[in-house]
Amino acid sequence: MSDESPATLRRIAEEGARLAGRLLAERFHGERTIEYKGGIDLVTDADRAAEAAVLGFIRQHYPHHAVLAEESGASQGSGIRWIVDPLDGTTNYAHGYPCFCVSIALEHSGQLEIGVVYDPMRDEMFAAERGQGATLNDRKIRVSSVEELSQAMLCTGFPYNVRERPDFAREFTKFTMHAQAVRRDGSAALDLAYVACGRFDGFWEDGLNPWDVAAGALLISEARGKVTNYKDEPVDIYNEQVLATNGLLHDAMLRLLA
């Protein structure tokens, strides 16, 4: 396939995410092979199988494109790069907790062009194309209109090296005391998608990887939200700090992160 139009690339991203999602759903109630990459950072046979399926599908259509994937790392190619997390929420998956997703983004010359986040357990496909808005199952989505932190439902995540960060709970405590509610669901990509569609009003986390952030960041931007680091600088998916909001709560959340 030589067609690299945004519409075609988006379709390939969505089909690849559904392919991996079906595999994850089929294996969800079965036995799992679990290995540890770090103290509490694990990987399952499903992660690897889903990644192999996605990358095989992409390379079938675009063998010259570069790839950055969570389990297999980076491969060289053209100025177009696919950023793939085949199973975001691995710990949830390993414990039979149905909160996880497949995240696929496409970056061209350093700019995010396509982003999809697929939740196979709810059959929800979040998708965005730069300049074309964001959708959930092909219906347009927007961030929430909540203006006050006291009325906001926020979400966060804990990094895998949390035990090396004795002060990590400082922000969690602050937001718990100021927001209406704070959740921690264990899938950053899905959390960001929920900000994009207005289910969450804001999200913050320090310790993320590019594959956790790329698709979700584009979803939020295209849904008219705001994504930065903790210094209010434009989002860089290679920076571990991410603050994502509906835009209306951004300044208030920045003040608490200072």
XYZ file of C-alpha atoms in Angstrom:
258
model
C 0.000 0.000 0.000
C 1.412 3.367 -1.028
C -1.496 5.555 0.093
C -0.295 7.689 3.001
C -3.274 10.017 3.112
C -4.417 10.896 6.654
C -7.731 9.106 6.165
C -6.003 5.898 5.103
C -3.433 6.075 7.889
C -6.209 6.582 10.411
C -8.069 3.565 9.032
C -4.946 1.418 9.322
C -4.440 2.604 12.917
C -8.040 1.758 13.816
C -7.906 -1.653 12.134
C -4.600 -2.443 13.846
C -6.031 -1.461 17.229
C -9.115 -3.631 16.692
C -6.923 -6.553 15.653
C -4.905 -6.321 18.862
C -8.028 -5.657 20.913
C -9.743 -8.821 19.701
C -6.685 -10.841 20.626
C -6.599 -9.318 24.120
C -10.308 -9.890 24.656
C -10.082 -13.516 23.515
C -7.265 -14.193 25.978
C -8.665 -12.146 28.842
C -10.267 -15.027 30.739
C -7.509 -17.527 29.983
C -4.250 -18.343 31.704
C -1.469 -15.760 31.454
C 2.285 -16.049 31.274
C 3.710 -13.167 33.328
C 7.271 -11.860 33.424
C 8.694 -8.903 35.330
C 10.640 -6.101 33.643
C 11.195 -4.384 36.997
C 10.079 -4.513 40.600
C 6.349 -4.063 39.821
C 6.528 -3.567 36.025
C 5.262 -6.700 34.303
C 4.622 -7.991 30.800
C 2.332 -10.824 29.716
C 2.254 -13.146 26.752
C -0.796 -11.145 25.611
C 1.265 -7.924 25.437
C 3.756 -9.592 23.132
C 1.156 -11.322 20.989
C -0.864 -8.112 20.574
C 2.251 -6.123 19.668
C 3.319 -8.729 17.108
C -0.148 -8.592 15.545
C -0.188 -4.787 15.330
C 3.341 -4.438 13.986
C 2.814 -7.211 11.462
C -0.335 -5.505 10.237
C 1.336 -2.094 9.935
C 4.410 -3.470 8.178
C 2.216 -5.368 5.762
C 0.939 -2.005 4.544
C 3.900 0.291 5.253
C 7.147 -1.694 5.491
C 9.277 1.463 5.204
C 7.734 3.279 8.190
C 9.572 3.563 11.512
C 8.096 2.107 14.701
C 8.409 2.804 18.409
C 6.708 0.053 20.419
C 6.667 -0.638 24.136
C 7.902 -4.215 24.081
C 10.149 -4.336 20.997
C 11.549 -0.800 21.112
C 12.434 1.404 18.143
C 13.088 0.509 14.531
C 14.367 2.845 11.850
C 12.453 3.927 8.794
C 11.028 6.933 6.996
C 9.985 10.232 8.566
C 6.712 8.588 9.529
C 6.720 6.703 12.815
C 4.081 4.547 14.468
C 4.025 4.676 18.281
C 2.397 1.567 19.676
C 1.318 0.384 23.111
C -0.309 -2.996 22.465
C -1.697 -3.263 25.999
C -1.865 -0.182 28.185
C -2.991 -1.376 31.591
C -1.006 -4.614 31.738
C -1.251 -4.953 35.519
C -5.038 -4.574 35.301
C -5.143 -7.180 32.543
C -2.968 -9.623 34.468
C -5.338 -9.404 37.454
C -8.500 -9.777 35.393
C -9.537 -6.142 35.895
C -11.175 -5.044 32.603
C -9.645 -1.579 32.334
C -7.059 -1.568 29.551
C -6.677 -0.530 25.938
C -4.622 -0.539 22.757
C -2.976 2.780 21.879
C -1.597 3.619 18.422
C -0.334 6.994 17.233
C 1.389 8.204 14.104
C 4.082 10.871 14.179
C 5.379 12.637 11.067
C 8.538 14.728 11.364
C 7.973 15.138 15.090
C 4.285 16.093 14.844
C 1.414 13.859 15.934
C -0.941 13.236 13.032
C -3.117 10.267 14.024
C -4.120 8.846 17.399
C -6.402 5.964 18.328
C -7.207 4.385 21.687
C -9.328 1.235 21.605
C -11.046 -0.359 24.594
C -11.969 -3.878 23.444
C -14.040 -4.710 26.533
C -16.466 -1.850 25.803
C -15.853 -1.772 22.047
C -15.015 1.928 22.244
C -12.776 3.379 19.548
C -11.429 6.859 20.303
C -9.787 8.376 17.231
C -8.289 11.677 16.148
C -6.710 13.124 13.030
C -4.812 16.393 13.296
C -7.083 19.281 12.351
C -10.158 17.061 12.002
C -11.388 16.740 15.580
C -11.780 13.669 17.749
C -14.415 10.944 17.789
C -15.722 8.073 19.899
C -17.158 5.330 17.683
C -17.311 7.883 14.848
C -19.259 10.477 16.850
C -17.608 13.820 17.605
C -16.418 14.338 21.167
C -15.487 17.379 23.229
C -13.817 17.903 26.577
C -16.010 18.807 29.548
C -17.203 22.296 30.470
C -16.412 22.057 34.190
C -14.844 25.316 35.365
C -14.265 24.772 39.081
C -11.797 22.292 40.538
C -14.235 21.615 43.367
C -16.661 20.187 40.788
C -14.088 18.227 38.804
C -13.434 14.512 38.585
C -9.720 14.042 38.006
C -7.559 11.054 37.261
C -3.901 10.195 37.745
C -1.470 7.306 37.594
C 1.418 6.076 39.702
C 4.788 5.457 38.007
C 6.414 2.036 38.124
C 9.253 3.482 40.212
C 6.783 4.843 42.759
C 8.727 3.233 45.605
C 11.700 5.392 44.664
C 9.569 8.563 44.854
C 8.685 9.069 48.535
C 6.963 12.385 47.795
C 4.834 11.130 44.873
C 1.648 11.264 46.968
C 1.987 15.003 47.600
C 0.079 15.927 44.442
C -2.450 13.142 44.967
C -3.229 14.511 48.417
C -3.520 18.086 47.139
C -5.942 17.190 44.369
C -7.972 14.921 46.634
C -8.483 17.874 48.977
C -9.438 20.322 46.195
C -11.319 18.270 43.567
C -14.718 16.636 43.749
C -13.127 13.221 43.134
C -9.835 11.635 42.068
C -9.539 8.277 40.332
C -6.593 6.006 39.572
C -7.555 3.416 36.949
C -4.158 2.145 35.785
C -4.283 2.936 32.050
C -2.921 6.365 31.123
C -3.956 6.137 27.471
C -7.537 5.336 28.428
C -7.517 8.072 31.076
C -6.477 10.608 28.430
C -9.206 9.381 26.096
C -11.695 9.889 28.923
C -10.512 13.490 29.321
C -11.062 13.965 25.589
C -14.680 12.814 25.778
C -15.481 14.628 29.034
C -15.675 11.683 31.423
C -12.697 13.075 33.319
C -12.038 16.787 33.603
C -8.279 16.556 34.118
C -5.357 14.145 34.340
C -1.811 14.416 35.626
C 1.067 11.977 35.869
C 4.857 12.041 36.132
C 6.706 9.010 34.778
C 5.020 8.317 31.448
C 6.458 6.958 28.214
C 5.768 8.164 24.647
C 3.486 5.199 23.898
C 1.393 6.033 26.983
C 0.806 9.609 25.877
C 0.971 10.027 22.105
C -2.522 8.983 21.002
C -4.275 10.456 24.029
C -2.532 13.798 23.715
C -3.779 14.219 20.157
C -7.282 13.141 21.165
C -7.428 15.858 23.817
C -5.994 18.568 21.574
C -8.504 17.717 18.852
C -11.326 17.651 21.415
C -10.401 21.267 22.333
C -8.624 20.446 25.560
C -5.102 21.323 26.637
C -2.029 19.152 27.190
C 1.258 20.462 28.620
C 4.008 19.545 31.035
C 3.986 20.797 34.622
C 5.588 24.086 33.500
C 2.745 24.862 31.082
C 5.001 24.183 28.097
C 3.537 22.446 25.013
C 3.270 18.706 25.449
C 6.328 16.683 24.516
C 5.545 12.965 24.467
C 9.188 12.295 25.335
C 8.839 14.253 28.582
C 7.629 12.126 31.513
C 5.331 14.825 32.941
C 1.865 15.315 31.482
C -0.981 17.575 32.544
C -4.127 17.200 30.443
C -7.348 19.109 31.078
C -10.457 20.543 29.496
C -8.495 23.818 29.331
C -10.742 25.542 31.851
C -9.061 23.826 34.807
C -5.511 24.001 33.528
C -4.302 27.008 35.500
C -5.824 25.746 38.745
C -4.162 22.362 38.324
C -0.834 23.955 37.430
C -0.927 25.938 40.672
C -1.323 22.759 42.706
C 1.520 21.071 40.823
C 3.904 23.976 41.426
